[in-house]
């Protein structure tokens, strides 16, 4: 069983050199963040991830939480680890200082979150959801609600959840039926929410649920949904905990993966109704919840990166120790470890290259998020917000789909032992499988991308990003390095294809949105593949300028990885472009009777 080691060097490269930490720290709101501080935070997080969370990953997988009298008893060691997590201040890393947070930018909190996810995805879902609740309440909570809830959510003494799903309302939230009836200064909620991650547990003193529900006479559909804060324990004026609210966990799911995280069915209002407090205005709940969902979508995309990294480390260790066969052409002599076989090398490099490309894309989105929040110039803020909005479905959709593929390759590298639970390779694949489903399936991300993000704005942000990709070509052209030149060649063709496919979506969407929907997932994957290729080529360009200095081995490997990505991943773009521009009619022609 391998031990997780955070990929600090690559993380630092992406943050500092590729994404540009200096641009973030130059903004007055982030002026207190220094490179030394970032290095220290990452190093400490790496220790916590490896020392505390990683050893519990298997424990959670094998000894899932149990429901005992409406209380969820978490896997052995989880509660203690959570206490250490909170005491060390990790929960409040990007929280507001006013509420006890450390206010670090996303470009720093994202690599830290990647470590938590790699080391123990099931555990890390708890702080991830709390952080989503914080985002939504920070922007939409009333001053009194902020005063009452934000401090303990920031420190992690209390955790948060997101309650959208009901049996009949999954991807389609317009079907939400939970009722909220006004009563004085609060509401009483009745209904059943399913699949609520960390909906009940014994790690935090209180749980703050953000719940979608309908008030009496609310309009039908998404325009009649409101958002409520429903605490597990009511909170008194002075912040102390009062009586237990009328919400309880009635069952927990048996799942394919992330066994360590309880997925709960929550019953609201078995008795008088759960006391809930309206966030913002009635009927605008989905709009508010999207703040949390967008945050969580980037977070789930990052889970794909993190599991890919973990699966890669695991497979690499196995490939270095498993002896099987001789090197090609050798009839005698010692048998070799499988890392010497070209196909195993190809698989390992496929895992590494895809993981690094995904990391580069996800961290690019996090830097844009910081600039959208803090840039002193309003135009820059708006430009960066458009980039974040555009990248969210791609990071969520592509990184999670790739995460599953990379984890599956990890199993393949283990041969038969990959299929046997004892090696641990299968857990990463099982855990990864949910990431393409929750927070909106890949199909839902793709429909967001082709509709709101490309179709409605006639490709404005998409073409602006393509323009930035094209500008890189001139810089790559003058580099005298065969590997970089090879990467440039593949990238140029892939960007041409991306332009063609994006134009097709822009042209087709207004008159035939069905045709666009039929090929929306290949379109999303195309953007992921080419976006990753663009950033890997930029990484190669940067690395090439540093070959003569310190750490030359890292930069040489980065260039080799970028070339591999260009030659083994970027060619997928051509097929995806053909599927987008020519594949919709074969989908639309299908009748139900043809299946
Ligand atoms: C382990 C786990 C944890 C979860 N945690 C939470 C949580 O904390 N809070 C919460 O509220 N929910 C949570 N969920 C619910 C999760 O977000 C939903 O399962 C997910 O959004 C999909 O909804 P569904 O399961 O109803 O599938 P459906 O909506 O029934 O979808 C089934 C299939 O149809 C496709 N489909 C449906 N509608 C469309 C469409 N319009 N266009 C194209 N394709 C479509 C989907 O892509 C999918 O392939 C969790 C689920 C699981 C399994």
Coordinates of C-alpha atoms and ligand atoms in Angstrom, one line a residue:
X1 CA 0.0 0.0 0.0
X2 CA 1.6 3.3 -1.0
X3 CA 1.7 6.4 1.2
X4 CA 0.4 9.7 -0.2
X5 CA 3.0 12.3 -0.8
X6 CA 1.7 15.7 -1.9
X7 CA 3.1 16.6 -5.4
X8 CA 4.5 19.8 -3.9
X9 CA 6.9 20.6 -6.7
X10 CA 4.3 20.5 -9.4
X11 CA 1.8 22.4 -7.2
X12 CA 4.3 25.1 -6.6
X13 CA 5.2 25.2 -10.3
X14 CA 1.6 25.7 -11.3
X15 CA 0.8 28.2 -8.7
X16 CA 3.9 30.3 -8.9
X17 CA 5.1 30.0 -12.5
X18 CA 2.2 28.9 -14.6
X19 CA -0.8 30.6 -13.0
X20 CA 1.2 33.5 -11.6
X21 CA 1.0 33.8 -7.8
X22 CA 2.6 37.2 -8.1
X23 CA -0.4 38.6 -9.9
X24 CA -2.6 37.5 -7.1
X25 CA -0.4 38.8 -4.3
X26 CA -0.1 42.1 -6.2
X27 CA -3.8 42.8 -5.5
X28 CA -4.1 44.8 -2.3
X29 CA -6.6 42.3 -0.8
X30 CA -4.0 39.6 -1.0
X31 CA -1.0 41.7 -0.1
X32 CA -0.2 39.8 3.0
X33 CA 0.3 36.5 1.2
X34 CA 4.0 35.9 0.5
X35 CA 5.7 33.0 -1.4
X36 CA 7.2 31.9 1.9
X37 CA 3.8 31.8 3.5
X38 CA 2.4 29.7 0.6
X39 CA 5.3 27.3 0.8
X40 CA 4.9 26.9 4.6
X41 CA 1.1 26.3 4.3
X42 CA 1.6 23.7 1.5
X43 CA 4.3 21.9 3.5
X44 CA 2.2 21.7 6.6
X45 CA -0.9 20.6 4.7
X46 CA 1.2 17.9 3.0
X47 CA 2.2 16.6 6.5
X48 CA -1.4 16.6 7.7
X49 CA -2.7 14.9 4.6
X50 CA 0.0 12.2 4.7
X51 CA 0.1 11.7 8.4
X52 CA -3.5 12.0 9.5
X53 CA -5.9 11.7 6.6
X54 CA -4.2 9.1 4.3
X55 CA -4.0 6.4 6.9
X56 CA -7.7 6.7 7.5
X57 CA -8.7 6.4 3.9
X58 CA -8.8 2.6 3.9
X59 CA -10.4 2.5 7.4
X60 CA -13.3 4.6 6.1
X61 CA -13.6 2.4 3.0
X62 CA -13.8 -0.8 5.1
X63 CA -15.7 0.4 8.1
X64 CA -18.4 2.8 6.9
X65 CA -20.3 5.0 9.3
X66 CA -23.2 3.5 11.1
X67 CA -26.7 4.9 11.9
X68 CA -27.6 4.3 15.6
X69 CA -30.8 5.9 16.8
X70 CA -30.8 8.8 14.3
X71 CA -27.1 9.5 15.0
X72 CA -24.4 8.6 12.6
X73 CA -21.3 7.1 14.2
X74 CA -18.4 7.9 11.9
X75 CA -15.6 5.5 10.9
X76 CA -12.9 4.9 13.5
X77 CA -10.5 7.7 13.8
X78 CA -12.5 10.2 11.7
X79 CA -13.8 12.2 14.7
X80 CA -10.4 12.6 16.2
X81 CA -8.9 13.6 12.8
X82 CA -11.6 16.2 12.3
X83 CA -10.9 17.6 15.7
X84 CA -7.2 17.9 14.8
X85 CA -8.2 19.4 11.4
X86 CA -10.2 22.1 13.2
X87 CA -7.7 22.8 15.9
X88 CA -4.9 23.2 13.3
X89 CA -7.1 25.9 11.6
X90 CA -7.4 24.1 8.3
X91 CA -11.2 24.7 8.1
X92 CA -10.8 28.4 8.0
X93 CA -8.0 28.7 5.5
X94 CA -9.9 30.8 3.0
X95 CA -12.5 32.1 5.5
X96 CA -13.1 35.7 6.5
X97 CA -10.8 37.0 9.2
X98 CA -13.8 38.7 10.8
X99 CA -15.1 35.2 11.6
X100 CA -11.8 33.6 12.5
X101 CA -10.7 32.7 9.0
X102 CA -7.2 33.2 7.4
X103 CA -8.4 34.8 4.2
X104 CA -5.9 33.0 1.9
X105 CA -6.7 33.2 -1.8
X106 CA -8.2 30.3 -3.7
X107 CA -5.0 29.7 -5.5
X108 CA -3.6 28.6 -2.2
X109 CA -6.6 26.9 -0.7
X110 CA -7.1 24.8 -3.9
X111 CA -3.9 22.9 -3.7
X112 CA -4.5 22.3 0.0
X113 CA -8.0 21.0 -0.8
X114 CA -6.4 18.8 -3.5
X115 CA -4.2 17.2 -0.8
X116 CA -7.3 16.5 1.4
X117 CA -9.1 14.9 -1.5
X118 CA -6.1 12.8 -2.5
X119 CA -5.5 11.6 1.0
X120 CA -9.1 10.9 2.0
X121 CA -11.9 12.0 -0.3
X122 CA -14.7 10.8 2.0
X123 CA -13.4 12.9 4.9
X124 CA -12.7 16.0 2.8
X125 CA -16.3 16.2 1.6
X126 CA -17.3 17.5 5.0
X127 CA -15.1 20.6 5.0
X128 CA -15.7 21.1 1.3
X129 CA -19.5 21.4 1.9
X130 CA -19.0 23.6 4.9
X131 CA -16.9 25.9 2.8
X132 CA -19.8 26.0 0.2
X133 CA -22.3 27.0 2.9
X134 CA -19.9 29.7 4.0
X135 CA -19.7 31.1 0.5
X136 CA -23.5 31.3 0.1
X137 CA -24.1 32.8 3.5
X138 CA -21.3 35.3 3.2
X139 CA -23.0 36.7 0.0
X140 CA -26.6 36.2 0.8
X141 CA -27.1 35.8 4.6
X142 CA -28.5 38.7 6.7
X143 CA -26.1 40.4 9.2
X144 CA -27.9 38.6 12.0
X145 CA -27.5 35.2 10.3
X146 CA -23.9 35.8 9.6
X147 CA -23.3 36.8 13.2
X148 CA -25.0 33.7 14.5
X149 CA -23.6 31.1 12.1
X150 CA -20.4 32.1 10.3
X151 CA -17.8 32.0 13.1
X152 CA -18.3 28.4 14.1
X153 CA -18.8 27.3 10.5
X154 CA -15.5 29.1 9.6
X155 CA -13.6 27.4 12.4
X156 CA -15.2 24.0 11.6
X157 CA -16.8 23.6 15.1
X158 CA -20.0 23.3 13.0
X159 CA -20.2 21.7 9.6
X160 CA -22.5 22.5 6.7
X161 CA -24.5 20.6 4.2
X162 CA -26.3 21.2 0.9
X163 CA -29.9 19.8 0.7
X164 CA -31.2 19.9 -2.9
X165 CA -32.1 16.3 -3.9
X166 CA -35.4 14.6 -3.3
X167 CA -36.5 11.3 -4.7
X168 CA -38.3 13.0 -7.6
X169 CA -35.9 16.0 -7.9
X170 CA -32.4 15.1 -9.0
X171 CA -31.0 16.9 -12.0
X172 CA -34.4 18.7 -12.3
X173 CA -34.7 20.8 -9.2
X174 CA -37.9 22.4 -10.3
X175 CA -39.6 19.3 -8.9
X176 CA -38.5 20.1 -5.3
X177 CA -41.5 19.5 -3.0
X178 CA -40.2 20.2 0.6
X179 CA -42.6 22.7 2.1
X180 CA -41.7 25.7 4.2
X181 CA -44.6 27.4 6.1
X182 CA -44.0 30.8 7.7
X183 CA -44.4 31.0 11.5
X184 CA -43.4 34.3 13.1
X185 CA -39.7 35.1 12.4
X186 CA -39.0 31.6 11.0
X187 CA -40.5 28.8 8.8
X188 CA -41.5 25.2 9.6
X189 CA -40.1 22.7 7.0
X190 CA -41.6 19.4 6.1
X191 CA -40.2 17.0 3.5
X192 CA -37.6 14.4 2.7
X193 CA -34.1 15.1 1.3
X194 CA -32.1 12.2 0.0
X195 CA -28.4 11.6 -0.7
X196 CA -27.3 14.3 1.7
X197 CA -23.5 14.1 2.2
X198 CA -22.4 14.4 5.8
X199 CA -26.1 15.1 6.6
X200 CA -25.6 13.6 10.1
X201 CA -22.5 12.7 12.0
X202 CA -20.7 12.9 15.3
X203 CA -17.6 15.0 14.2
X204 CA -19.0 18.5 14.7
X205 CA -21.0 20.1 17.5
X206 CA -23.7 21.3 15.1
X207 CA -24.7 20.8 11.5
X208 CA -26.1 23.7 9.5
X209 CA -28.2 22.5 6.6
X210 CA -28.9 24.8 3.6
X211 CA -32.2 23.5 2.3
X212 CA -34.3 24.2 -0.8
X213 CA -38.0 24.3 -0.2
X214 CA -41.2 25.9 -1.4
X215 CA -43.3 28.4 0.6
X216 CA -47.1 28.2 0.3
X217 CA -48.5 29.6 -3.0
X218 CA -44.9 29.8 -4.5
X219 CA -44.9 29.7 -8.3
X220 CA -44.4 26.4 -10.0
X221 CA -40.9 25.4 -11.1
X222 CA -37.5 26.8 -10.3
X223 CA -39.0 30.3 -9.7
X224 CA -40.8 29.1 -6.6
X225 CA -37.9 27.7 -4.7
X226 CA -36.5 29.4 -1.5
X227 CA -33.4 28.7 0.5
X228 CA -33.4 28.1 4.3
X229 CA -30.9 27.6 7.0
X230 CA -31.9 24.7 9.2
X231 CA -29.6 24.0 12.1
X232 CA -29.5 20.5 13.6
X233 CA -29.5 22.1 17.0
X234 CA -31.2 25.5 17.3
X235 CA -28.8 28.3 18.2
X236 CA -29.6 30.7 21.0
X237 CA -29.0 34.5 20.9
X238 CA -25.7 34.1 22.8
X239 CA -24.5 31.5 20.3
X240 CA -25.0 28.5 22.6
X241 CA -26.8 25.4 21.4
X242 CA -30.5 25.0 22.2
X243 CA -32.9 22.2 21.6
X244 CA -32.7 19.6 18.8
X245 CA -34.5 20.7 15.6
X246 CA -37.1 18.5 13.9
X247 CA -34.8 17.1 11.3
X248 CA -33.3 13.6 11.6
X249 CA -31.4 11.0 9.6
X250 CA -33.6 8.1 8.8
X251 CA -31.1 6.0 6.9
X252 CA -27.7 6.0 5.3
X253 CA -26.9 4.6 1.8
X254 CA -24.7 1.6 1.0
X255 CA -22.5 2.9 -1.8
X256 CA -20.0 1.9 -4.5
X257 CA -17.3 4.3 -3.1
X258 CA -16.6 7.1 -0.6
X259 CA -17.7 4.7 2.1
X260 CA -16.3 6.9 4.8
X261 CA -18.8 9.7 4.1
X262 CA -22.3 9.2 5.3
X263 CA -24.9 9.8 2.6
X264 CA -28.1 10.5 4.5
X265 CA -31.8 10.5 4.0
X266 CA -33.0 13.4 6.1
X267 CA -36.5 13.7 7.3
X268 CA -37.7 17.3 7.9
X269 CA -40.7 17.7 10.1
X270 CA -41.7 14.4 11.6
X271 CA -43.3 16.5 14.3
X272 CA -44.1 20.2 14.3
X273 CA -41.8 20.9 11.4
X274 CA -38.1 21.8 11.3
X275 CA -37.4 25.4 12.2
X276 CA -35.7 27.1 9.2
X277 CA -34.6 30.7 8.5
X278 CA -35.1 32.2 5.1
X279 CA -31.9 33.3 3.3
X280 CA -32.4 36.5 1.2
X281 CA -35.8 36.7 -0.5
X282 CA -38.5 34.1 -1.1
X283 CA -38.4 32.3 -4.5
X284 CA -34.7 33.2 -5.2
X285 CA -33.3 30.1 -3.5
X286 CA -32.0 28.4 -6.5
X287 CA -30.1 31.5 -7.6
X288 CA -28.5 31.6 -4.1
X289 CA -27.9 27.9 -4.0
X290 CA -26.0 28.3 -7.3
X291 CA -23.3 30.3 -5.4
X292 CA -22.7 27.2 -3.3
X293 CA -23.1 24.8 -6.3
X294 CA -20.6 26.7 -8.4
X295 CA -18.1 26.7 -5.6
X296 CA -18.8 23.0 -5.1
X297 CA -18.5 22.2 -8.8
X298 CA -15.0 23.5 -8.9
X299 CA -14.3 21.6 -5.7
X300 CA -15.7 18.4 -7.3
X301 CA -13.6 19.0 -10.4
X302 CA -10.6 19.1 -8.1
X303 CA -11.6 15.7 -6.7
X304 CA -11.0 14.3 -10.1
X305 CA -7.5 15.8 -10.2
X306 CA -6.8 14.6 -6.6
X307 CA -7.9 11.0 -7.2
X308 CA -6.0 10.8 -10.4
X309 CA -2.8 12.0 -8.6
X310 CA -3.4 9.4 -5.8
X311 CA -4.1 6.6 -8.3
X312 CA -0.9 7.6 -10.2
X313 CA 1.3 7.5 -7.1
X314 CA -0.2 4.1 -6.2
X315 CA 0.3 2.6 -9.6
X316 CA 3.9 4.0 -9.9
X317 CA 4.9 2.3 -6.7
X318 CA 3.5 -1.0 -7.8
X319 CA 5.1 -0.7 -11.3
X320 CA 8.5 -0.2 -9.6
X321 CA 8.2 -3.3 -7.5
X322 CA 6.2 -5.9 -9.5
X323 CA 8.6 -8.2 -11.4
X324 CA 7.2 -9.7 -14.5
X325 CA 8.8 -10.9 -17.8
X326 CA 12.0 -9.8 -19.4
X327 CA 12.7 -6.6 -21.4
X328 CA 11.6 -6.9 -25.0
X329 CA 14.3 -8.7 -27.1
X330 CA 15.9 -10.3 -24.0
X331 CA 15.6 -14.1 -23.9
X332 CA 17.7 -14.6 -20.8
X333 CA 18.9 -12.7 -17.8
X334 CA 17.0 -11.1 -15.0
X335 CA 13.3 -10.6 -15.1
X336 CA 12.4 -6.9 -14.8
X337 CA 9.9 -4.8 -12.9
X338 CA 7.0 -3.9 -15.1
X339 CA 7.9 -0.2 -15.3
X340 CA 10.5 -1.4 -17.9
X341 CA 7.8 -2.5 -20.3
X342 CA 6.9 0.2 -22.9
X343 CA 3.2 -0.2 -22.5
X344 CA 3.4 0.2 -18.7
X345 CA 5.5 3.3 -19.2
X346 CA 2.9 4.6 -21.6
X347 CA 0.1 4.0 -19.1
X348 CA 2.0 5.7 -16.3
X349 CA 2.8 8.7 -18.4
X350 CA -0.8 8.9 -19.5
X351 CA -1.8 9.1 -15.9
X352 CA 0.8 11.7 -15.0
X353 CA 0.3 13.9 -18.1
X354 CA -3.5 14.0 -17.7
X355 CA -3.2 14.7 -14.0
X356 CA -0.8 17.6 -14.5
X357 CA -3.0 19.1 -17.3
X358 CA -6.1 18.8 -15.1
X359 CA -4.3 20.5 -12.2
X360 CA -3.1 23.3 -14.5
X361 CA -6.7 23.9 -15.6
X362 CA -8.3 23.7 -12.2
X363 CA -5.7 26.1 -10.6
X364 CA -6.1 28.5 -13.6
X365 CA -9.8 28.6 -12.7
X366 CA -9.0 29.3 -9.0
X367 CA -6.6 32.2 -9.9
X368 CA -9.4 33.7 -12.1
X369 CA -11.7 33.3 -9.1
X370 CA -9.3 35.3 -6.9
X371 CA -9.0 38.0 -9.5
X372 CA -12.8 38.1 -10.1
X373 CA -13.2 38.7 -6.3
X374 CA -10.3 41.0 -5.6
X375 CA -8.9 42.7 -8.6
X376 CA -8.9 46.5 -8.1
X377 CA -10.0 47.1 -11.7
X378 CA -13.7 46.5 -12.4
X379 CA -13.2 45.4 -16.0
X380 CA -10.6 42.9 -14.9
X381 CA -13.0 41.6 -12.2
X382 CA -15.8 41.1 -14.8
X383 CA -13.4 39.5 -17.4
X384 CA -12.1 37.0 -14.8
X385 CA -15.7 36.2 -13.6
X386 CA -16.6 35.3 -17.2
X387 CA -13.5 33.0 -17.4
X388 CA -14.5 31.3 -14.1
X389 CA -18.1 30.9 -15.2
X390 CA -16.9 29.4 -18.4
X391 CA -14.3 27.1 -16.9
X392 CA -16.6 25.7 -14.1
X393 CA -18.5 23.1 -16.2
X394 CA -15.2 22.1 -17.9
X395 CA -13.2 21.7 -14.7
X396 CA -16.2 19.8 -13.1
X397 CA -17.0 17.7 -16.2
X398 CA -13.7 17.0 -17.8
X399 CA -11.5 16.6 -14.7
X400 CA -14.0 14.1 -13.1
X401 CA -14.4 12.1 -16.3
X402 CA -10.5 12.0 -16.6
X403 CA -10.2 11.2 -12.9
X404 CA -12.3 8.0 -13.5
X405 CA -10.2 7.1 -16.6
X406 CA -6.9 7.7 -14.8
X407 CA -8.0 5.7 -11.8
X408 CA -9.1 2.9 -14.1
X409 CA -5.6 3.0 -15.8
X410 CA -4.2 2.6 -12.3
X411 CA -6.1 -0.6 -11.8
X412 CA -4.9 -1.8 -15.2
X413 CA -1.3 -1.2 -14.2
X414 CA -1.8 -3.5 -11.2
X415 CA -3.0 -6.3 -13.5
X416 CA -5.2 -8.8 -11.7
X417 CA -4.2 -7.4 -8.3
X418 CA -5.8 -4.2 -9.3
X419 CA -9.2 -5.9 -9.3
X420 CA -8.4 -7.4 -5.8
X421 CA -9.4 -4.9 -3.1
X422 CA -6.3 -5.6 -1.0
X423 CA -4.0 -3.5 -3.2
X424 CA -6.2 -0.4 -2.7
X425 CA -6.1 0.5 -6.4
X426 CA -9.8 -0.3 -6.8
X427 CA -10.8 2.1 -4.0
X428 CA -9.6 5.1 -6.0
X429 CA -11.7 4.0 -9.0
X430 CA -14.8 3.3 -6.9
X431 CA -14.4 6.7 -5.1
X432 CA -13.9 8.5 -8.4
X433 CA -17.0 7.1 -9.9
X434 CA -19.4 9.4 -8.0
X435 CA -17.5 12.6 -9.0
X436 CA -19.0 12.7 -12.6
X437 CA -22.5 12.3 -11.0
X438 CA -23.0 14.6 -8.0
X439 CA -23.0 18.4 -8.2
X440 CA -24.6 17.9 -11.6
X441 CA -23.8 15.0 -13.9
X442 CA -21.4 15.5 -16.9
X443 CA -24.5 15.8 -19.1
X444 CA -25.8 18.7 -17.0
X445 CA -22.4 20.4 -17.0
X446 CA -22.2 20.0 -20.8
X447 CA -25.7 21.5 -21.2
X448 CA -24.6 24.5 -19.0
X449 CA -21.5 24.9 -21.2
X450 CA -23.3 24.8 -24.6
X451 CA -26.3 26.9 -23.4
X452 CA -25.5 29.5 -20.8
X453 CA -21.7 29.7 -21.4
X454 CA -21.4 29.5 -25.2
X455 CA -24.8 29.7 -26.9
X456 CA -26.4 32.6 -25.1
X457 CA -23.3 34.8 -25.3
X458 CA -22.5 33.8 -28.9
X459 CA -19.2 32.4 -27.9
X460 CA -17.8 35.7 -26.6
X461 CA -15.8 34.2 -23.6
X462 CA -15.0 31.0 -25.5
X463 CA -13.4 32.9 -28.5
X464 CA -11.6 35.3 -26.1
X465 CA -9.9 32.2 -24.5
X466 CA -9.2 30.7 -27.9
X467 CA -7.5 34.0 -28.8
X468 CA -5.2 33.7 -25.7
X469 CA -4.4 30.1 -26.8
X470 CA -3.5 31.3 -30.3
X471 CA -1.1 34.0 -28.9
X472 CA 0.9 31.2 -27.3
X473 CA 1.8 29.9 -30.8
X474 CA 4.0 32.8 -31.6
X475 CA 6.0 32.2 -28.4
X476 CA 6.3 28.5 -29.0
X477 CA 7.5 29.1 -32.6
X478 CA 10.8 30.7 -31.6
X479 CA 11.8 28.0 -29.2
X480 CA 14.5 25.7 -30.4
X481 CA 13.6 22.6 -28.7
X482 CA 12.2 19.5 -30.6
X483 CA 9.9 18.5 -27.8
X484 CA 8.4 22.0 -27.5
X485 CA 8.1 22.2 -31.3
X486 CA 6.2 18.9 -31.4
X487 CA 3.8 20.1 -28.7
X488 CA 3.2 23.3 -30.7
X489 CA 2.4 21.5 -33.8
X490 CA -0.3 19.3 -32.2
X491 CA -1.7 22.3 -30.2
X492 CA -2.1 24.4 -33.3
X493 CA -4.2 21.8 -35.0
X494 CA -6.2 21.2 -31.9
X495 CA -7.0 24.9 -31.4
X496 CA -8.1 25.1 -35.1
X497 CA -10.5 22.2 -34.4
X498 CA -11.7 23.8 -31.2
X499 CA -12.5 27.0 -33.1
X500 CA -14.5 25.1 -35.7
X501 CA -16.5 23.2 -33.1
X502 CA -17.2 26.3 -31.0
X503 CA -18.4 28.2 -34.1
X504 CA -20.6 25.2 -34.9
X505 CA -22.2 25.4 -31.5
X506 CA -22.7 29.2 -31.8
X507 CA -24.3 28.9 -35.2
X508 CA -26.4 25.8 -34.4
X509 CA -27.6 26.7 -30.9
X510 CA -30.3 29.3 -31.7
X511 CA -32.2 27.3 -34.3
X512 CA -31.4 23.7 -33.1
X513 CA -30.5 23.5 -29.4
X514 CA -31.5 19.7 -29.6
X515 CA -28.6 19.1 -32.1
X516 CA -26.2 20.9 -29.8
X517 CA -27.4 19.0 -26.7
X518 CA -26.8 15.7 -28.6
X519 CA -23.1 16.5 -28.8
X520 CA -22.6 18.7 -25.7
X521 CA -20.5 16.1 -23.8
X522 CA -18.0 15.6 -26.7
X523 CA -17.9 19.4 -26.9
X524 CA -17.1 19.7 -23.1
X525 CA -14.4 17.0 -23.4
X526 CA -12.9 18.8 -26.4
X527 CA -12.6 22.0 -24.4
X528 CA -10.9 20.0 -21.6
X529 CA -8.5 18.2 -23.8
X530 CA -7.4 21.4 -25.7
X531 CA -7.5 23.6 -22.6
X532 CA -5.2 21.0 -20.9
X533 CA -3.0 20.9 -24.0
X534 CA -2.7 24.7 -24.1
X535 CA -1.6 24.8 -20.4
X536 CA 0.8 21.9 -20.8
X537 CA 2.4 23.7 -23.8
X538 CA 2.7 26.9 -21.8
X539 CA 4.3 24.8 -19.0
X540 CA 6.8 23.4 -21.6
X541 CA 7.6 27.0 -22.7
X542 CA 8.3 28.1 -19.2
X543 CA 10.3 25.0 -18.4
X544 CA 12.4 25.4 -21.5
X545 CA 13.6 28.8 -20.3
X546 CA 14.8 27.3 -17.0
X547 CA 16.7 24.3 -18.1
X548 CA 20.0 25.9 -17.4
X549 CA 19.2 26.8 -13.8
X550 CA 18.4 24.9 -10.6
X551 CA 15.9 22.0 -10.6
X552 CA 16.7 21.2 -14.3
X553 CA 15.4 17.6 -13.8
X554 CA 11.9 18.8 -12.9
X555 CA 11.8 21.1 -15.9
X556 CA 13.1 18.5 -18.3
X557 CA 10.4 16.1 -17.1
X558 CA 7.8 18.8 -17.5
X559 CA 8.8 19.2 -21.1
X560 CA 8.7 15.5 -21.7
X561 CA 5.3 15.3 -20.1
X562 CA 4.0 18.1 -22.2
X563 CA 5.2 16.4 -25.4
X564 CA 3.6 13.2 -24.4
X565 CA 0.3 15.0 -23.7
X566 CA 0.5 16.6 -27.1
X567 CA 1.2 13.3 -28.9
X568 CA -1.1 11.0 -26.9
X569 CA -4.0 13.1 -25.6
X570 CA -4.3 16.1 -28.0
X571 CA -5.0 13.9 -31.1
X572 CA -8.3 13.0 -29.3
X573 CA -9.4 16.6 -30.3
X574 CA -9.8 15.7 -34.0
X575 CA -12.2 12.9 -33.2
X576 CA -14.2 15.0 -30.8
X577 CA -14.4 17.9 -33.3
X578 CA -15.9 15.4 -35.9
X579 CA -18.3 14.1 -33.3
X580 CA -19.5 17.6 -32.4
X581 CA -19.8 19.0 -36.0
X582 CA -21.1 15.8 -37.6
X583 CA -22.5 13.6 -34.9
X584 CA -25.8 15.1 -33.8
X585 CA -28.1 13.8 -36.5
X586 CA -27.2 10.1 -35.7
X587 CA -28.4 10.9 -32.1
X588 CA -31.5 12.8 -33.0
X589 CA -32.6 10.2 -35.5
X590 CA -32.9 7.6 -32.8
X591 CA -36.3 6.5 -31.7
X592 CA -37.0 4.8 -28.4
X593 CA -37.7 1.6 -30.2
X594 CA -34.1 1.4 -31.5
X595 CA -32.7 0.6 -28.1
Ligands
LIG1 C1 -22.9 9.7 -2.9 C2 -23.8 10.9 -3.3 C3 -23.7 12.1 -2.6 C4 -24.6 13.1 -2.9 N1 -24.5 14.3 -2.2 C5 -25.5 15.2 -2.3 C6 -25.7 16.3 -1.4 O1 -24.9 16.4 -0.5 N2 -26.7 17.1 -1.5 C7 -27.6 17.0 -2.5 O2 -28.6 17.8 -2.6 N3 -27.5 16.0 -3.4 C8 -26.5 15.1 -3.3 N4 -26.4 14.0 -4.2 C9 -27.4 13.9 -5.3 C10 -26.7 14.2 -6.7 O3 -26.4 15.5 -6.8 C11 -27.7 13.6 -7.7 O4 -27.7 12.2 -7.7 C12 -27.3 14.1 -9.1 O5 -27.5 15.5 -9.3 C13 -28.1 13.4 -10.2 O6 -29.5 13.4 -10.0 P1 -30.3 12.0 -10.0 O7 -29.5 11.0 -9.2 O8 -31.7 12.2 -9.7 O9 -30.1 11.5 -11.5 P2 -31.1 11.9 -12.7 O10 -31.4 13.4 -12.6 O11 -32.3 11.0 -12.6 O12 -30.3 11.6 -14.0 C14 -30.2 10.3 -14.5 C15 -29.4 10.4 -15.9 O13 -30.2 11.3 -16.8 C16 -29.4 12.4 -17.2 N5 -30.2 13.6 -17.3 C17 -31.2 14.0 -16.4 N6 -31.7 15.2 -16.8 C18 -31.0 15.5 -17.9 C19 -31.0 16.7 -18.8 N7 -31.9 17.7 -18.6 N8 -30.2 16.7 -19.8 C20 -29.3 15.7 -20.0 N9 -29.2 14.6 -19.3 C21 -30.0 14.5 -18.2 C22 -28.3 12.5 -16.2 O14 -27.1 13.1 -16.8 C23 -28.0 11.1 -15.8 O15 -27.2 10.4 -16.7 C24 -25.6 13.0 -4.0 C25 -25.6 11.8 -4.7 C26 -24.8 10.7 -4.3 C27 -25.0 9.4 -5.0

